[in-house]
Amino acid sequence: MEKTPSYFVTREAPARISAMSRETKLIVVVRDPVTRVISDYTQTLSKRPDIPSFESLTFKNRTTGLIDTSWSAIQIGIYAKHLDNWLQYFPMDQILFVSGERLISDPAGELGRVQDFLGLKRIITDKHFYFNETKGFPCLKKAEGSSKPHCLGKTKGRTHPNINPEVVQRLRDFYRPFNMKFYQMTGRFFGWDD
Ligand SMILES: Nc1ncnc2c1ncn2[C@@H]1O[C@H](COP(=O)(O)OS(=O)(=O)O)[C@@H](OP(=O)(O)O)[C@H]1O
């Protein structure tokens, strides 16, 4: 097993992985691309506090509302486009998309889908998780090889900055058609659009 978030958006990755093994099963966690871009910005900001504002990175032209699609944080959320590239090399039934939102609200349910996809017995169930009020996320009751609970680290689940609602709405409008295409391609409605 190998995990790297950037594979999904790297042009050469599908050809290379397919050359290694055409049987590879691929699992991708996707979340609302608007929340994703804000999360991405939050992560960069935590490493480089002097970066430009979210708004100035989002727009090529603030007056016309033209989104800067050359900003990688925006690019990554165009899931339908990245999936098109993977479908040149892998059939849809070898790719599982996990809902990032459901992974938080129902981790056992989402992991049930992962286990089924991998042809594994459903070993991980509700019993393995509890909701940690301090962390604000589900955590494992027992970490692997330990009897102690385990939550993900401080870099997962950071507080996002407040973004101007108009900017958020503009991003929603930008992503909507790509999301619709993605729902069609995957056969799953992720519920990101309002
Ligand atoms: N159980 C649990 N605990 C903590 N965090 C959780 C959990 N499940 C999902 N998430 C979401 O994971 C997001 C961070 O994952 P990333 O893939 O962005 O991390 S990384 O870029 O690979 O470091 C992180 O995004 P942010 O909230 O933006 O920090 C979380 O929303």
CSV table of C-alpha atoms and ligand atoms in Angstrom, one decimal:
chain,number,residue,atom,x,y,z
A,1,MET,CA,0.0,0.0,0.0
A,2,GLU,CA,1.2,3.5,-0.8
A,3,LYS,CA,-0.4,6.8,0.0
A,4,THR,CA,0.3,10.3,-1.5
A,5,PRO,CA,-2.5,12.9,-1.9
A,6,SER,CA,-0.7,14.5,-4.9
A,7,TYR,CA,-0.9,11.3,-7.1
A,8,PHE,CA,-4.5,12.1,-7.9
A,9,VAL,CA,-3.6,15.4,-9.5
A,10,THR,CA,-0.3,14.4,-11.1
A,11,ARG,CA,-0.6,14.0,-14.8
A,12,GLU,CA,2.0,11.2,-15.1
A,13,ALA,CA,0.8,9.2,-12.1
A,14,PRO,CA,-1.9,7.0,-13.8
A,15,ALA,CA,0.5,5.8,-16.6
A,16,ARG,CA,3.3,5.1,-14.2
A,17,ILE,CA,1.1,3.2,-11.8
A,18,SER,CA,-0.6,1.3,-14.6
A,19,ALA,CA,2.8,0.3,-16.0
A,20,MET,CA,3.7,-1.1,-12.5
A,21,SER,CA,0.4,-3.0,-12.2
A,22,ARG,CA,-2.9,-2.6,-14.1
A,23,GLU,CA,-4.6,-4.4,-11.2
A,24,THR,CA,-3.9,-1.6,-8.7
A,25,LYS,CA,-6.9,-0.6,-6.6
A,26,LEU,CA,-7.0,3.2,-6.1
A,27,ILE,CA,-8.7,5.0,-3.2
A,28,VAL,CA,-9.1,8.7,-3.2
A,29,VAL,CA,-10.6,10.8,-0.3
A,30,VAL,CA,-12.4,13.8,-1.7
A,31,ARG,CA,-14.1,16.6,0.2
A,32,ASP,CA,-16.1,19.7,-0.9
A,33,PRO,CA,-13.6,21.5,-3.2
A,34,VAL,CA,-14.4,24.9,-1.6
A,35,THR,CA,-13.6,23.6,1.9
A,36,ARG,CA,-10.6,21.9,0.4
A,37,VAL,CA,-9.2,25.1,-1.0
A,38,ILE,CA,-9.6,26.9,2.3
A,39,SER,CA,-8.0,23.9,4.1
A,40,ASP,CA,-5.1,24.0,1.6
A,41,TYR,CA,-4.7,27.7,2.2
A,42,THR,CA,-4.8,27.2,6.0
A,43,GLN,CA,-2.0,24.6,5.8
A,44,THR,CA,0.2,26.9,3.7
A,45,LEU,CA,-0.5,29.8,6.0
A,46,SER,CA,0.6,27.8,9.0
A,47,LYS,CA,4.0,27.2,7.3
A,48,ARG,CA,4.3,30.7,5.7
A,49,PRO,CA,2.3,33.3,7.6
A,50,ASP,CA,3.4,36.0,5.0
A,51,ILE,CA,1.5,34.7,2.0
A,52,PRO,CA,-1.1,36.9,0.2
A,53,SER,CA,-4.7,36.9,1.4
A,54,PHE,CA,-7.0,34.1,0.4
A,55,GLU,CA,-9.0,36.5,-1.7
A,56,SER,CA,-6.1,37.8,-3.7
A,57,LEU,CA,-4.9,34.3,-4.5
A,58,THR,CA,-8.4,33.2,-5.5
A,59,PHE,CA,-9.1,35.9,-8.1
A,60,LYS,CA,-7.4,36.7,-11.3
A,61,ASN,CA,-9.6,39.7,-11.5
A,62,ARG,CA,-11.6,40.7,-8.3
A,63,THR,CA,-13.9,43.0,-10.2
A,64,THR,CA,-15.1,40.5,-12.8
A,65,GLY,CA,-14.9,37.6,-10.3
A,66,LEU,CA,-12.6,35.6,-12.6
A,67,ILE,CA,-11.1,32.7,-10.6
A,68,ASP,CA,-7.4,32.1,-10.9
A,69,THR,CA,-7.4,28.5,-12.0
A,70,SER,CA,-3.6,28.5,-12.1
A,71,TRP,CA,-3.5,28.5,-8.3
A,72,SER,CA,-2.8,24.9,-7.5
A,73,ALA,CA,-5.2,25.0,-4.5
A,74,ILE,CA,-8.0,25.8,-7.0
A,75,GLN,CA,-6.8,23.3,-9.6
A,76,ILE,CA,-6.8,20.3,-7.2
A,77,GLY,CA,-10.5,20.6,-6.5
A,78,ILE,CA,-11.5,20.1,-10.2
A,79,TYR,CA,-11.9,16.4,-9.5
A,80,ALA,CA,-13.7,15.6,-12.8
A,81,LYS,CA,-10.7,16.8,-14.8
A,82,HIS,CA,-8.2,14.7,-12.7
A,83,LEU,CA,-10.5,11.7,-12.9
A,84,ASP,CA,-10.7,11.9,-16.7
A,85,ASN,CA,-6.9,11.5,-16.7
A,86,TRP,CA,-7.1,8.3,-14.5
A,87,LEU,CA,-9.9,6.8,-16.6
A,88,GLN,CA,-7.5,6.7,-19.6
A,89,TYR,CA,-5.6,4.0,-17.7
A,90,PHE,CA,-8.0,2.5,-15.1
A,91,PRO,CA,-11.6,1.4,-15.2
A,92,MET,CA,-14.0,3.1,-12.8
A,93,ASP,CA,-14.5,-0.1,-10.7
A,94,GLN,CA,-10.8,0.0,-9.7
A,95,ILE,CA,-11.2,3.5,-8.2
A,96,LEU,CA,-13.0,4.2,-4.9
A,97,PHE,CA,-13.9,7.7,-3.9
A,98,VAL,CA,-14.3,8.1,-0.1
A,99,SER,CA,-16.3,11.1,1.1
A,100,GLY,CA,-14.2,13.3,3.3
A,101,GLU,CA,-17.3,14.6,5.0
A,102,ARG,CA,-18.7,11.1,5.7
A,103,LEU,CA,-15.3,10.0,6.9
A,104,ILE,CA,-15.8,12.5,9.8
A,105,SER,CA,-19.6,12.0,10.3
A,106,ASP,CA,-19.6,8.2,9.9
A,107,PRO,CA,-16.1,6.9,9.8
A,108,ALA,CA,-17.1,3.2,10.2
A,109,GLY,CA,-19.6,3.5,7.3
A,110,GLU,CA,-17.0,5.0,5.0
A,111,LEU,CA,-14.4,2.4,6.1
A,112,GLY,CA,-17.1,-0.3,5.5
A,113,ARG,CA,-17.1,0.8,1.8
A,114,VAL,CA,-13.3,0.7,1.7
A,115,GLN,CA,-13.2,-2.8,3.2
A,116,ASP,CA,-15.8,-4.1,0.7
A,117,PHE,CA,-13.9,-2.5,-2.2
A,118,LEU,CA,-10.7,-4.2,-1.1
A,119,GLY,CA,-12.5,-7.5,-0.7
A,120,LEU,CA,-11.8,-7.6,3.0
A,121,LYS,CA,-14.1,-8.8,5.9
A,122,ARG,CA,-15.7,-5.9,7.7
A,123,ILE,CA,-13.4,-5.9,10.7
A,124,ILE,CA,-13.5,-2.1,11.4
A,125,THR,CA,-16.9,-1.1,12.7
A,126,ASP,CA,-18.5,1.6,14.8
A,127,LYS,CA,-17.0,-0.1,17.9
A,128,HIS,CA,-13.6,1.1,16.9
A,129,PHE,CA,-14.4,4.8,17.0
A,130,TYR,CA,-15.5,7.4,19.5
A,131,PHE,CA,-16.1,11.1,19.1
A,132,ASN,CA,-13.4,13.2,20.9
A,133,GLU,CA,-15.1,16.4,22.0
A,134,THR,CA,-11.7,18.2,22.5
A,135,LYS,CA,-10.4,17.3,19.1
A,136,GLY,CA,-13.9,17.7,17.5
A,137,PHE,CA,-13.3,14.7,15.3
A,138,PRO,CA,-13.7,10.9,15.5
A,139,CYS,CA,-10.7,9.1,17.0
A,140,LEU,CA,-9.8,5.4,17.4
A,141,LYS,CA,-10.6,3.8,20.7
A,142,LYS,CA,-7.4,1.8,20.5
A,143,ALA,CA,-4.4,2.6,18.2
A,144,GLU,CA,-2.8,-0.3,16.4
A,145,GLY,CA,-0.6,-2.3,18.7
A,146,SER,CA,-1.7,-0.2,21.7
A,147,SER,CA,-4.5,-0.1,24.2
A,148,LYS,CA,-4.7,3.7,24.2
A,149,PRO,CA,-7.0,5.9,22.2
A,150,HIS,CA,-5.6,7.7,19.2
A,151,CYS,CA,-6.6,10.9,17.4
A,152,LEU,CA,-5.0,12.3,14.3
A,153,GLY,CA,-2.3,15.0,15.0
A,154,LYS,CA,-2.5,18.8,15.3
A,155,THR,CA,-2.1,19.4,11.6
A,156,LYS,CA,-5.3,17.5,10.9
A,157,GLY,CA,-8.4,19.5,11.8
A,158,ARG,CA,-7.0,23.0,12.0
A,159,THR,CA,-9.4,25.9,12.5
A,160,HIS,CA,-10.0,27.6,9.1
A,161,PRO,CA,-9.9,31.4,8.8
A,162,ASN,CA,-13.2,33.2,8.1
A,163,ILE,CA,-13.6,33.8,4.4
A,164,ASN,CA,-15.8,36.5,2.9
A,165,PRO,CA,-19.2,34.7,2.1
A,166,GLU,CA,-19.2,36.4,-1.3
A,167,VAL,CA,-15.9,34.8,-2.1
A,168,VAL,CA,-17.1,31.4,-0.9
A,169,GLN,CA,-20.2,31.8,-3.1
A,170,ARG,CA,-18.2,32.6,-6.1
A,171,LEU,CA,-16.1,29.5,-5.5
A,172,ARG,CA,-19.3,27.4,-5.1
A,173,ASP,CA,-20.5,28.7,-8.5
A,174,PHE,CA,-17.1,28.0,-10.1
A,175,TYR,CA,-17.0,24.4,-8.9
A,176,ARG,CA,-20.7,23.5,-9.4
A,177,PRO,CA,-20.4,22.2,-13.0
A,178,PHE,CA,-17.3,20.3,-12.3
A,179,ASN,CA,-18.9,18.7,-9.2
A,180,MET,CA,-22.0,17.7,-11.3
A,181,LYS,CA,-19.7,16.0,-13.8
A,182,PHE,CA,-17.8,14.3,-11.0
A,183,TYR,CA,-21.1,13.0,-9.5
A,184,GLN,CA,-22.1,11.6,-12.9
A,185,MET,CA,-18.7,9.9,-13.5
A,186,THR,CA,-18.6,8.3,-10.0
A,187,GLY,CA,-22.3,7.5,-9.7
A,188,ARG,CA,-22.2,9.1,-6.2
A,189,PHE,CA,-23.8,12.3,-5.1
A,190,PHE,CA,-21.4,13.9,-2.6
A,191,GLY,CA,-23.8,16.8,-1.7
A,192,TRP,CA,-21.3,19.7,-2.0
A,193,ASP,CA,-23.6,22.1,-3.8
A,194,ASP,CA,-26.2,24.4,-2.3
B,1,LIG,N1,-10.7,11.9,12.4
B,1,LIG,C1,-10.2,13.0,11.9
B,1,LIG,N2,-9.4,13.8,12.7
B,1,LIG,C2,-8.8,14.9,12.1
B,1,LIG,N3,-9.0,15.3,10.9
B,1,LIG,C3,-9.8,14.6,10.1
B,1,LIG,C4,-10.4,13.4,10.6
B,1,LIG,N4,-11.1,12.9,9.5
B,1,LIG,C5,-10.9,13.7,8.5
B,1,LIG,N5,-10.1,14.7,8.8
B,1,LIG,C6,-9.8,15.8,7.9
B,1,LIG,O1,-8.4,15.5,7.4
B,1,LIG,C7,-8.0,16.8,6.9
B,1,LIG,C8,-6.5,16.8,6.8
B,1,LIG,O2,-6.1,15.8,5.9
B,1,LIG,P1,-5.2,16.1,4.7
B,1,LIG,O3,-5.2,15.0,3.8
B,1,LIG,O4,-5.5,17.5,4.2
B,1,LIG,O5,-3.8,16.2,5.4
B,1,LIG,S1,-2.4,16.3,4.7
B,1,LIG,O6,-2.5,17.4,3.7
B,1,LIG,O7,-2.1,15.0,4.1
B,1,LIG,O8,-1.6,16.6,5.8
B,1,LIG,C9,-8.5,17.8,7.9
B,1,LIG,O9,-8.7,19.0,7.2
B,1,LIG,P2,-8.7,20.4,8.0
B,1,LIG,O10,-9.9,20.4,8.9
B,1,LIG,O11,-8.8,21.4,6.9
B,1,LIG,O12,-7.4,20.5,8.8
B,1,LIG,C10,-9.7,17.2,8.5
B,1,LIG,O13,-10.9,17.9,8.1
